């Protein structure tokens, strides 16, 4: 495995307000969060790449029945970063009951927050959060 950016380094980057991925030397795709192989072509020729933290909201759902430890309702969203890759995170700073179709296409900024681990997790981790710009 080419460990140009490990999960631990990705998590450390989030704690320092950086969004890290890996850039493929074969096809130029960026995989985020970093993985051992390129998300597009499977190559292992990867190097760490810091992405910008702005994106466009593409889809979302309001979670009303949540796993243990989570506090519904909350919004889980997909966004296309200005650098290309799509990322998933929680849209925060907005009442989930007021979420509507007008959110699609809005510009967001990407940050992160600590999420307490549950019985399925490796422990507490940082997860992406989105704020409307
Ligand atoms: Zn590739």
CSV table of C-alpha atoms in Angstrom, one decimal, residues 4-118:
chain,number,residue,atom,x,y,z
A,4,UNK,CA,1.0,9.0,1.0
A,5,UNK,CA,-1.8,10.1,3.2
A,6,UNK,CA,-3.1,7.8,5.9
A,7,UNK,CA,-6.5,8.0,7.6
A,8,UNK,CA,-4.7,9.3,10.7
A,9,UNK,CA,-3.0,12.1,8.6
A,10,UNK,CA,-6.4,12.9,7.0
A,11,UNK,CA,-7.9,13.2,10.6
A,12,UNK,CA,-5.0,15.3,11.7
A,13,UNK,CA,-5.5,17.6,8.7
A,14,UNK,CA,-9.2,18.0,9.6
A,15,UNK,CA,-8.2,19.0,13.1
A,16,UNK,CA,-5.9,21.7,11.6
A,17,UNK,CA,-8.7,22.9,9.3
A,18,UNK,CA,-7.2,21.2,6.2
A,19,UNK,CA,-9.0,18.9,3.7
A,20,UNK,CA,-6.6,16.3,2.4
A,21,UNK,CA,-7.0,13.8,-0.4
A,22,UNK,CA,-4.7,11.8,-2.7
A,23,UNK,CA,-3.9,12.8,-6.3
A,24,UNK,CA,-3.5,10.0,-8.8
A,25,UNK,CA,-0.3,10.2,-10.9
A,26,UNK,CA,-1.9,8.0,-13.7
A,27,UNK,CA,-5.3,9.7,-14.2
A,28,UNK,CA,-5.2,12.9,-12.2
A,29,UNK,CA,-8.3,12.1,-10.2
A,30,UNK,CA,-8.4,13.2,-6.5
A,31,UNK,CA,-9.7,10.7,-4.0
A,32,UNK,CA,-11.1,12.1,-0.7
A,33,UNK,CA,-11.0,10.9,2.0
A,34,UNK,CA,-7.7,9.3,1.1
A,35,UNK,CA,-7.7,5.6,0.2
A,36,UNK,CA,-5.0,3.1,-0.8
A,37,UNK,CA,-6.0,3.2,-4.5
A,38,UNK,CA,-7.4,5.8,-6.9
A,39,UNK,CA,-11.2,6.0,-6.8
A,40,UNK,CA,-11.3,6.3,-10.6
A,41,UNK,CA,-8.6,3.9,-12.0
A,42,UNK,CA,-7.4,1.8,-9.1
A,43,UNK,CA,-3.8,3.0,-9.4
A,44,UNK,CA,-1.6,3.1,-6.3
A,45,UNK,CA,0.6,5.9,-7.6
A,46,UNK,CA,-0.9,8.5,-5.2
A,47,UNK,CA,0.4,11.6,-3.5
A,48,UNK,CA,-1.2,13.8,-0.8
A,49,UNK,CA,-3.1,16.8,-2.0
A,50,UNK,CA,-4.7,19.6,0.0
A,51,UNK,CA,-8.1,20.6,-1.4
A,52,UNK,CA,-9.9,23.9,-1.2
A,53,UNK,CA,-12.7,24.0,1.3
A,54,UNK,CA,-15.5,25.3,-0.9
A,55,UNK,CA,-18.1,23.2,-2.7
A,56,UNK,CA,-21.6,23.2,-4.3
A,57,UNK,CA,-24.4,21.3,-2.5
A,58,UNK,CA,-25.7,18.6,-4.8
A,59,UNK,CA,-28.1,16.5,-2.6
A,60,UNK,CA,-29.1,16.1,0.9
A,61,UNK,CA,-31.5,14.2,3.2
A,62,UNK,CA,-32.9,15.0,6.7
A,63,UNK,CA,-32.2,12.2,9.2
A,64,UNK,CA,-35.1,11.8,11.6
A,65,UNK,CA,-34.4,8.3,12.9
A,66,UNK,CA,-30.7,8.3,13.9
A,67,UNK,CA,-28.2,5.7,15.1
A,68,UNK,CA,-27.4,5.6,18.9
A,69,UNK,CA,-25.5,8.7,20.0
A,70,UNK,CA,-26.8,11.0,17.2
A,71,UNK,CA,-29.3,13.7,17.8
A,72,UNK,CA,-31.9,13.9,15.1
A,73,UNK,CA,-33.1,15.7,13.1
A,74,UNK,CA,-30.0,16.6,11.2
A,75,UNK,CA,-29.0,17.0,7.5
A,76,UNK,CA,-26.6,14.7,5.7
A,77,UNK,CA,-25.5,16.2,2.4
A,78,UNK,CA,-23.4,15.5,-0.7
A,79,UNK,CA,-21.3,18.3,-2.2
A,80,UNK,CA,-19.0,18.7,-5.2
A,81,UNK,CA,-15.8,20.4,-4.1
A,82,UNK,CA,-14.5,23.2,-6.4
A,83,UNK,CA,-11.5,20.8,-6.9
A,84,UNK,CA,-13.8,18.1,-8.3
A,85,UNK,CA,-14.3,15.3,-5.8
A,86,UNK,CA,-17.6,14.8,-4.1
A,87,UNK,CA,-17.7,14.6,-0.3
A,88,UNK,CA,-20.4,13.8,2.3
A,89,UNK,CA,-20.9,15.7,5.5
A,90,UNK,CA,-23.5,17.2,7.8
A,91,UNK,CA,-25.0,20.5,6.8
A,92,UNK,CA,-25.0,22.6,10.0
A,93,UNK,CA,-26.2,26.0,11.0
A,94,UNK,CA,-29.6,25.5,9.5
A,95,UNK,CA,-32.9,24.2,11.0
A,96,UNK,CA,-33.4,20.8,9.3
A,97,UNK,CA,-37.1,21.4,9.4
A,98,UNK,CA,-36.6,24.4,7.1
A,99,UNK,CA,-34.5,22.5,4.5
A,100,UNK,CA,-36.0,22.6,1.1
A,101,UNK,CA,-35.1,22.1,-2.6
A,102,UNK,CA,-33.6,25.6,-2.7
A,103,UNK,CA,-30.5,24.2,-1.0
A,104,UNK,CA,-29.5,22.3,-4.1
A,105,UNK,CA,-26.8,24.3,-5.9
A,106,UNK,CA,-25.9,26.5,-3.0
A,107,UNK,CA,-22.2,27.2,-2.3
A,108,UNK,CA,-20.9,25.8,1.0
A,109,UNK,CA,-17.7,26.0,3.0
A,110,UNK,CA,-16.2,22.7,4.4
A,111,UNK,CA,-15.1,22.3,8.0
A,112,UNK,CA,-15.2,19.4,10.5
A,113,UNK,CA,-16.4,18.5,13.9
A,114,UNK,CA,-15.6,15.7,16.3
A,115,UNK,CA,-18.0,12.8,16.4
A,116,UNK,CA,-18.2,10.4,19.3
A,117,UNK,CA,-17.5,6.9,18.3
A,118,UNK,CA,-20.2,4.3,18.6
